[in-house]
Coordinates of C-alpha atoms in Angstrom, one line a residue:
M1 CA 74.8 226.9 96.2
S2 CA 74.3 227.8 99.8
R3 CA 75.0 225.2 102.5
G4 CA 72.5 224.2 105.1
P5 CA 71.4 222.8 107.3
F6 CA 68.1 222.6 105.5
P7 CA 65.0 221.0 107.2
L8 CA 63.0 219.4 104.3
W9 CA 59.4 218.3 104.3
S10 CA 57.3 215.8 102.3
F11 CA 54.5 213.4 102.6
R12 CA 54.7 209.7 102.6
E13 CA 54.9 208.2 99.1
D14 CA 51.4 206.7 99.4
V15 CA 49.8 210.1 100.2
Y16 CA 47.7 211.7 97.4
I17 CA 46.4 215.3 97.6
E18 CA 43.1 215.8 95.8
P19 CA 41.6 219.3 95.7
V20 CA 37.8 219.3 95.3
P21 CA 37.0 222.9 94.3
Q22 CA 33.2 222.4 94.0
R23 CA 33.1 221.4 97.6
S24 CA 35.8 223.9 98.8
V25 CA 37.7 221.0 100.4
V26 CA 40.9 219.1 99.8
V27 CA 41.0 215.3 100.4
V28 CA 44.3 213.8 101.7
H29 CA 44.3 210.1 100.8
S30 CA 46.6 207.7 102.7
R31 CA 47.0 204.0 103.5
W32 CA 45.1 204.5 106.7
E33 CA 42.3 206.9 105.9
D34 CA 41.0 209.7 103.7
T35 CA 41.0 213.0 105.5
T36 CA 38.8 215.9 104.3
L37 CA 40.0 219.4 105.1
P38 CA 38.7 222.9 104.3
S39 CA 40.5 224.2 101.2
P40 CA 43.6 226.1 102.5
R41 CA 45.1 229.2 101.0
P42 CA 46.6 228.8 97.5
A43 CA 50.2 229.0 98.8
V44 CA 49.4 226.3 101.4
L45 CA 47.8 224.1 98.9
E46 CA 50.7 224.5 96.6
A47 CA 53.1 223.5 99.4
M48 CA 51.0 220.4 100.1
R49 CA 51.1 219.5 96.4
R50 CA 54.8 219.9 96.2
M51 CA 55.3 217.9 99.4
S52 CA 53.5 215.0 97.7
L53 CA 56.2 215.0 95.0
G54 CA 59.2 214.9 97.3
P55 CA 61.2 216.8 100.0
I56 CA 61.0 220.6 99.9
S57 CA 62.1 223.5 101.9
L58 CA 58.9 225.2 103.2
G59 CA 60.6 228.5 103.3
N60 CA 60.8 228.5 99.5
V61 CA 57.1 228.1 98.9
V62 CA 55.4 229.7 101.9
L63 CA 56.5 233.2 102.5
E64 CA 53.7 235.0 104.3
D65 CA 53.3 234.6 108.1
H66 CA 49.6 233.7 108.0
D67 CA 50.3 231.0 105.4
R68 CA 53.1 229.6 107.6
R69 CA 50.8 229.4 110.6
E70 CA 48.0 227.7 108.5
L71 CA 50.5 225.2 107.1
A72 CA 52.0 224.5 110.5
A73 CA 48.6 223.7 112.0
L74 CA 47.6 221.6 109.0
L75 CA 50.9 219.5 109.1
D76 CA 50.5 219.1 112.9
R77 CA 47.1 217.5 112.2
L78 CA 48.7 215.3 109.5
H79 CA 51.8 214.5 111.5
H80 CA 51.6 210.8 110.8
L81 CA 51.8 211.4 107.1
V82 CA 54.7 213.8 107.1
V83 CA 58.2 212.7 106.3
R84 CA 60.9 214.9 107.9
S85 CA 64.2 215.1 106.1
F86 CA 67.5 217.0 106.6
G87 CA 70.2 218.0 104.1
L88 CA 73.1 220.3 103.6
D89 CA 71.5 221.5 100.4
Q90 CA 67.9 221.8 99.1
E91 CA 68.3 219.3 96.3
Q92 CA 69.2 216.0 98.1
P93 CA 68.5 215.1 101.7
L94 CA 71.0 213.3 103.8
I95 CA 68.4 211.6 106.0
S96 CA 64.6 211.1 106.0
V97 CA 62.4 209.9 108.8
I98 CA 59.2 208.2 107.7
P99 CA 56.3 207.6 110.1
L100 CA 55.1 204.0 110.1
T101 CA 51.8 204.3 112.1
Q102 CA 49.1 206.8 112.8
Q103 CA 50.6 207.2 116.3
A104 CA 54.0 208.2 115.1
R105 CA 55.1 211.6 116.3
F106 CA 58.4 213.4 115.3
R107 CA 60.0 215.9 117.7
L108 CA 63.5 217.2 117.4
P109 CA 65.5 218.0 120.6
E110 CA 64.9 221.6 121.7
T111 CA 68.3 222.1 123.2
P112 CA 71.8 221.1 122.2
L113 CA 72.9 217.6 123.2
A114 CA 74.8 217.8 126.5
H115 CA 75.1 214.1 127.3
P116 CA 76.7 211.2 125.4
V117 CA 74.7 209.7 122.6
R118 CA 75.0 206.3 120.9
L119 CA 73.1 204.2 118.4
S120 CA 70.2 202.3 120.1
R121 CA 71.0 198.6 120.7
F122 CA 67.7 197.8 119.1
A123 CA 68.4 199.7 115.8
L124 CA 68.9 197.4 112.9
I125 CA 70.6 198.7 109.7
R126 CA 70.2 197.1 106.2
T127 CA 70.4 198.2 102.6
D128 CA 68.2 197.7 99.6
G129 CA 71.1 198.3 97.1
N130 CA 70.4 202.0 96.8
H131 CA 69.9 203.4 100.3
C132 CA 70.5 202.3 103.9
S133 CA 67.5 202.1 106.2
I134 CA 67.4 201.8 110.0
E135 CA 64.4 200.4 111.9
S136 CA 63.8 199.5 115.5
P137 CA 61.0 197.6 117.2
L138 CA 60.9 200.5 119.7
S139 CA 60.3 203.1 117.1
L140 CA 57.3 204.1 115.0
H141 CA 59.5 205.5 112.3
R142 CA 61.9 204.3 109.6
V143 CA 65.1 206.2 108.8
I144 CA 66.5 206.3 105.3
L145 CA 70.1 207.3 104.9
H146 CA 70.4 208.7 101.3
R147 CA 74.1 209.5 101.0
P148 CA 77.5 208.0 102.1
D149 CA 78.3 211.1 104.2
A150 CA 75.1 210.4 106.3
M151 CA 76.4 206.8 106.8
A152 CA 79.7 208.2 107.9
Q153 CA 78.1 210.0 110.8
L154 CA 76.9 206.7 112.3
G155 CA 80.5 206.1 113.2
E156 CA 80.3 208.7 115.9
L157 CA 77.5 206.6 117.5
M158 CA 79.3 203.3 117.7
R159 CA 80.2 204.2 121.4
P160 CA 78.8 206.8 123.7
A161 CA 80.1 210.3 123.0
V162 CA 78.9 213.9 123.0
P163 CA 78.4 214.8 119.3
A164 CA 80.8 217.4 117.9
E165 CA 77.9 218.9 116.0
Q166 CA 75.7 220.7 118.6
A167 CA 73.0 222.1 116.3
T168 CA 69.5 220.9 116.9
D169 CA 69.2 220.2 113.2
S170 CA 71.6 217.4 112.3
V171 CA 71.8 213.8 111.3
I172 CA 72.2 212.7 114.9
T173 CA 69.3 214.8 116.2
Y174 CA 67.1 213.3 113.5
L175 CA 68.2 209.8 114.5
M176 CA 67.4 210.7 118.1
A177 CA 63.9 212.0 117.2
A178 CA 63.3 208.8 115.3
G179 CA 64.3 206.7 118.3
M180 CA 67.4 205.2 116.5
A181 CA 69.9 207.0 118.7
V182 CA 69.6 207.4 122.5
Q183 CA 71.1 209.9 124.9
A184 CA 72.6 208.9 128.2
E185 CA 70.9 209.7 131.5
E186 CA 72.3 212.5 133.6
G187 CA 74.6 211.0 136.3
D188 CA 77.9 211.1 138.0
P189 CA 80.6 212.1 135.5
F190 CA 83.0 209.8 137.1
Q191 CA 80.8 206.7 136.7
P192 CA 80.1 204.8 133.4
V193 CA 77.4 206.3 131.3
R194 CA 73.9 204.8 131.8
F195 CA 71.2 204.4 129.1
A196 CA 67.6 203.9 130.0
E197 CA 67.1 201.1 127.4
D198 CA 69.9 199.0 129.1
C199 CA 68.1 198.8 132.4
D200 CA 64.5 199.1 131.5
P201 CA 62.8 196.0 133.1
A202 CA 60.5 195.7 130.1
L203 CA 63.4 195.4 127.7
V204 CA 66.2 193.5 129.4
A205 CA 64.6 190.2 128.5
W206 CA 64.4 191.0 124.8
S207 CA 67.1 190.6 122.2
P208 CA 66.9 193.1 119.4
F209 CA 66.2 190.3 116.9
D210 CA 63.5 188.6 118.9
L211 CA 61.7 192.0 119.6
M212 CA 62.0 192.9 115.9
F213 CA 60.6 189.5 114.9
H214 CA 57.7 190.0 117.3
T215 CA 56.8 193.4 116.1
R216 CA 57.2 192.7 112.4
S217 CA 55.2 189.5 112.5
T218 CA 52.2 191.2 114.1
L219 CA 50.2 194.3 113.2
G220 CA 50.5 197.7 114.8
R221 CA 54.1 199.0 114.7
H222 CA 55.1 198.9 111.1
D223 CA 53.8 199.7 107.6
H224 CA 55.1 196.7 105.7
D225 CA 52.8 194.6 103.6
F226 CA 51.1 192.0 105.8
G227 CA 48.7 189.1 105.4
A228 CA 47.6 187.1 102.4
T229 CA 49.0 189.4 99.8
Y230 CA 50.5 186.7 97.5
P231 CA 53.9 188.5 97.3
L232 CA 55.2 186.1 94.7
G233 CA 52.1 186.5 92.5
E234 CA 48.7 184.7 93.1
Q235 CA 49.1 182.5 90.0
R236 CA 52.8 181.7 90.7
A237 CA 52.6 178.6 92.9
V238 CA 56.1 177.6 93.9
E239 CA 55.6 174.5 96.1
P240 CA 53.3 171.5 95.5
V241 CA 50.8 170.4 98.1
V242 CA 52.8 167.3 98.8
K243 CA 56.6 167.3 98.5
P244 CA 57.7 165.1 95.5
G245 CA 59.4 161.9 96.5
S246 CA 60.6 158.6 95.1
A247 CA 58.7 155.4 95.4
E248 CA 61.8 153.5 94.6
A249 CA 62.9 151.4 97.7
A250 CA 60.3 153.2 99.8
I251 CA 59.1 151.3 102.8
S252 CA 55.3 151.0 103.2
L253 CA 54.3 151.6 106.8
P254 CA 51.6 149.7 108.6
R255 CA 48.2 151.4 109.0
P256 CA 46.1 151.2 112.2
A257 CA 42.6 149.9 112.1
W258 CA 39.8 152.3 113.0
D259 CA 37.8 149.8 115.0
R260 CA 40.8 148.9 117.2
L261 CA 41.7 152.5 117.8
V262 CA 38.1 153.4 118.8
A263 CA 37.9 150.4 121.1
A264 CA 41.3 150.8 122.8
D265 CA 42.1 154.6 122.7
P266 CA 41.8 156.6 125.9
Q267 CA 39.5 159.6 126.0
L268 CA 41.0 163.0 125.1
T269 CA 41.0 164.2 128.7
T270 CA 43.0 161.1 129.7
A271 CA 45.6 161.7 126.9
V272 CA 45.9 165.4 127.8
E273 CA 46.3 164.8 131.6
A274 CA 48.6 161.8 131.3
A275 CA 51.3 163.6 129.4
E276 CA 54.3 164.1 131.7
P277 CA 57.4 166.3 131.3
G278 CA 59.8 164.0 133.0
H279 CA 59.9 160.4 132.0
R280 CA 62.3 157.7 130.9
H281 CA 62.5 155.9 127.5
A282 CA 62.6 152.1 127.6
G283 CA 65.6 150.5 126.1
R284 CA 63.7 148.1 123.8
P285 CA 63.5 149.0 120.1
L286 CA 60.5 150.7 118.5
T287 CA 58.5 148.8 116.0
A288 CA 57.3 149.6 112.5
E289 CA 53.7 149.1 113.6
K290 CA 54.1 151.8 116.3
L291 CA 55.9 154.3 114.2
G292 CA 53.5 153.7 111.3
E293 CA 50.5 154.2 113.6
L294 CA 52.0 157.4 115.1
L295 CA 52.7 159.0 111.7
Y296 CA 49.4 157.9 110.2
R297 CA 47.3 159.3 113.1
A298 CA 49.2 162.6 113.4
A299 CA 50.6 163.6 110.0
R300 CA 49.1 161.7 107.0
V301 CA 47.2 163.4 104.1
R302 CA 43.6 162.7 104.6
A303 CA 42.3 164.4 101.5
L304 CA 43.4 166.7 98.7
I305 CA 41.3 169.9 98.2
G306 CA 41.1 171.6 94.8
S307 CA 42.9 168.9 92.9
S308 CA 43.3 165.2 93.0
L309 CA 47.0 165.4 92.2
E310 CA 49.5 165.5 95.0
S311 CA 51.9 167.4 92.7
S312 CA 49.4 170.3 92.4
A313 CA 50.7 173.6 93.7
T314 CA 47.3 175.2 93.8
A315 CA 45.7 172.6 95.9
T316 CA 45.5 172.4 99.7
S317 CA 45.2 169.3 101.8
D318 CA 43.5 168.1 104.9
R319 CA 45.6 166.5 107.7
P320 CA 45.1 165.6 111.3
Y321 CA 46.7 168.7 112.7
A322 CA 45.9 172.4 112.2
S323 CA 47.8 174.5 109.7
S324 CA 47.3 178.2 108.9
G325 CA 45.6 178.6 105.5
G326 CA 45.8 174.9 104.8
R327 CA 49.4 175.3 103.6
Y328 CA 50.8 172.2 105.4
E329 CA 54.4 173.2 104.7
L330 CA 55.9 170.9 107.3
E331 CA 57.7 167.7 106.5
L332 CA 58.8 164.9 108.7
Y333 CA 62.2 163.0 108.5
A334 CA 63.0 159.9 110.5
I335 CA 66.4 158.8 111.7
I336 CA 66.0 155.2 112.7
D337 CA 68.6 153.6 115.1
R338 CA 66.6 150.6 116.4
C339 CA 63.2 149.8 115.0
A340 CA 61.9 146.3 114.3
G341 CA 60.8 146.1 110.7
I342 CA 62.7 149.2 109.5
P343 CA 66.5 149.2 108.8
R344 CA 68.8 151.7 110.4
G345 CA 69.0 154.8 108.3
V346 CA 67.5 158.2 107.4
F347 CA 64.1 158.5 105.8
H348 CA 61.6 161.1 104.5
Y349 CA 58.0 160.5 105.5
D350 CA 55.6 160.6 102.5
P351 CA 52.3 161.6 104.1
F352 CA 50.4 160.9 100.9
G353 CA 51.6 157.3 100.3
H354 CA 52.2 156.7 104.1
R355 CA 55.7 155.3 103.5
L356 CA 59.3 156.1 104.4
E357 CA 61.6 157.1 101.5
P358 CA 65.3 156.3 102.1
I359 CA 67.8 159.1 102.0
P360 CA 71.5 158.4 101.2
A361 CA 72.7 160.3 104.2
D362 CA 76.2 160.5 105.6
P363 CA 76.2 158.0 108.6
A364 CA 78.4 160.3 110.6
G365 CA 75.9 163.1 110.3
A366 CA 73.0 160.8 111.2
D367 CA 75.0 159.7 114.3
E368 CA 75.6 163.3 115.3
L369 CA 71.8 164.0 115.2
L370 CA 71.2 160.8 117.2
Q371 CA 73.6 162.1 119.8
T372 CA 71.7 165.4 119.9
G373 CA 68.5 163.5 120.6
R374 CA 70.2 161.5 123.3
V375 CA 71.3 164.6 125.1
A376 CA 67.9 166.3 124.7
A377 CA 66.1 163.3 126.2
N378 CA 68.8 162.7 128.8
L379 CA 69.3 159.1 127.7
A380 CA 72.1 156.7 128.5
G381 CA 72.2 155.5 124.9
T382 CA 71.0 156.6 121.5
P383 CA 67.2 156.8 121.0
S384 CA 65.3 154.3 119.0
A385 CA 64.2 157.0 116.5
L386 CA 64.2 160.7 115.9
L387 CA 61.5 162.7 114.1
F388 CA 62.7 166.0 112.6
I389 CA 60.2 168.6 111.5
T390 CA 61.3 170.8 108.6
A391 CA 59.5 173.6 106.7
R392 CA 59.2 174.3 103.0
F393 CA 59.1 178.0 103.6
R394 CA 57.9 179.1 100.2
R395 CA 54.8 177.0 100.6
V396 CA 53.8 179.7 103.1
S397 CA 55.7 182.8 102.0
W398 CA 54.1 182.4 98.5
K399 CA 50.8 183.5 100.0
Y400 CA 51.6 185.4 103.2
D401 CA 53.7 188.5 103.7
G402 CA 55.2 189.6 107.0
M403 CA 53.7 186.7 109.0
S404 CA 54.9 183.7 107.1
Y405 CA 57.7 182.5 109.4
A406 CA 55.6 183.2 112.5
L407 CA 52.9 181.0 110.9
V408 CA 55.5 178.2 110.4
L409 CA 56.4 178.2 114.1
K410 CA 52.7 178.2 115.1
N411 CA 52.1 175.2 112.7
V412 CA 55.1 173.4 114.3
G413 CA 53.3 173.9 117.7
A414 CA 50.1 172.4 116.3
L415 CA 51.9 169.3 114.8
S416 CA 54.0 168.9 118.0
Q417 CA 50.9 168.9 120.2
T418 CA 49.2 166.4 117.9
L419 CA 52.3 164.1 117.9
S420 CA 52.5 164.4 121.7
L421 CA 48.8 163.5 122.3
V422 CA 48.8 160.6 119.9
S423 CA 52.1 159.3 121.5
T424 CA 50.5 159.5 125.0
A425 CA 47.4 157.7 123.8
M426 CA 49.7 155.0 122.2
R427 CA 51.7 154.6 125.5
L428 CA 54.8 155.9 123.7
S429 CA 57.3 158.3 125.2
V430 CA 58.3 161.5 123.3
C431 CA 60.7 164.3 124.2
R432 CA 60.5 167.5 122.2
M433 CA 63.8 168.8 120.8
D434 CA 63.5 172.6 121.2
I435 CA 66.9 173.4 119.6
G436 CA 66.9 173.1 115.9
D437 CA 70.0 172.7 113.7
T438 CA 70.1 174.7 110.4
D439 CA 73.4 173.1 109.4
T440 CA 73.7 169.4 110.3
A441 CA 70.0 168.4 109.8
P442 CA 69.6 169.9 106.3
R443 CA 73.0 168.5 105.3
V444 CA 72.0 165.0 106.5
F445 CA 68.6 165.2 104.7
G446 CA 70.1 166.6 101.5
L447 CA 68.3 170.0 101.7
D448 CA 69.1 173.6 100.9
W449 CA 68.5 175.1 104.3
R450 CA 67.3 178.4 102.7
V451 CA 64.5 176.4 101.0
E452 CA 63.7 173.8 103.6
S453 CA 65.2 173.6 107.0
S454 CA 64.8 172.1 110.5
V455 CA 62.2 173.8 112.8
G456 CA 61.6 171.1 115.4
G457 CA 62.0 167.5 116.4
F458 CA 61.1 164.6 118.7
V459 CA 62.8 161.7 120.4
I460 CA 60.5 158.7 120.2
G461 CA 60.6 155.5 122.2
H462 CA 58.7 153.2 124.5
H463 CA 57.5 154.6 127.8
A464 CA 59.3 153.4 130.9
G465 CA 57.6 155.2 133.7
P466 CA 58.5 158.5 135.4
D467 CA 62.0 159.8 135.6
V468 CA 63.8 158.3 138.6
E469 CA 65.0 161.7 139.7
G470 CA 61.6 163.3 139.4
P471 CA 60.9 167.0 140.1
A472 CA 62.5 168.4 143.2
E473 CA 59.2 169.4 144.8
R474 CA 55.6 169.4 143.6
Y475 CA 52.8 171.5 145.0
A476 CA 49.3 170.4 144.2
V477 CA 47.2 173.0 142.4
N478 CA 43.8 172.7 140.6
D479 CA 43.0 169.0 140.6
D480 CA 46.6 167.8 140.5
D481 CA 45.4 164.3 141.0
W482 CA 43.9 164.2 137.6
A483 CA 47.3 163.5 136.1
A484 CA 48.0 160.6 138.3
R485 CA 44.6 159.1 137.7
A486 CA 45.0 159.5 133.9
R487 CA 48.4 157.8 134.0
A488 CA 47.0 155.0 136.0
M489 CA 44.4 154.4 133.3
L490 CA 47.1 154.0 130.7
T491 CA 49.1 151.4 132.5

């Protein structure tokens, strides 16, 4: 068998070619649109049909010059549906480049590579057990590496170097055309090589993982399944609406009275404006009444929807904070150090029964988390109580594809805002813990971090006035006095 290189052509796997002879047209069906074209010459139509079955060498099916011109014009129009592959034989490609959006455009370098090339720092490689794929948030293509000898060529790209293979058809040039490999800018040969992506002001603030997470949890730059697709099966509910707990030894929490809240609570504008970023926690212990009121107002289950059973997995719930799709996957755990009416320990909050369920946690781990809270809130001693937010991930990923973890983080923001506003209205002081812990917190709470893990937290205590240090300088903008007036109303 002759050795290549062989450029190979195919359509995306979701493309279907439908000739309609009675109308003298051919319809090209794809995930994005149905394109109706005038019926091409028989050789061109045969090439399209074979491309829909897998990679082919066009020279084997299109022999006449006029057919080649017609096919080239047609494929240029359908560029976003065309998979470009490259191989050393005509049977098995080494590499394939798949367009991900309608804007994807594949162009090989026109001249041999004269400057050093390396793998883009944004390129992420993974395997599905059969092939390796490379994706980048900066690229509108996905690269599939079909064979080990294609993987071996990535070794040349670990550090900048001028490729030994100078042909414009090669694994490296296909990686460059796909945006997975980048070429150095022309510069002084006695100075270190310089790559545009390393000094682009739009990119220097992004890590590869953050930028990939951003692009893959939104629409527009990928072709992954996305939205309420029920990836685990619509009838396969994997998480109940309320996390199962144990009533044994549970501590019932006090519930606030509606009439008292309505009479004593500040207006929403007051609670919003009175929140302050820098404040001190009072040293006196929290109380069961205060903690119970905070949890009841911010996080209880108000109603079950679709089923009266809290163990139901098909039901949703209604709670005081917003949650995408009514999933309410977030859980609250309390680490109590000093709280009148509640013993020192670690507890899970049951939002259905409004009670704290004791967890037999390692005291050393609980103390470690309390120290984390002390540092976060800049306290002299340990805080009265910590609230940790965890997420039961499958409660969301059972329904949503591509966006599930992004929704979890948005729901954390909604719960955090509700806890903050209620705390301000109650004259409590809270400090949000922005750094989660996917090791210590799940271990203390007895969780498998892959199933349920920490995604946020709060230090809770009594309010003791503004931070003695205060901000270095403050410049009044847009009714800055509202905040001071609101705080005065809460004293």
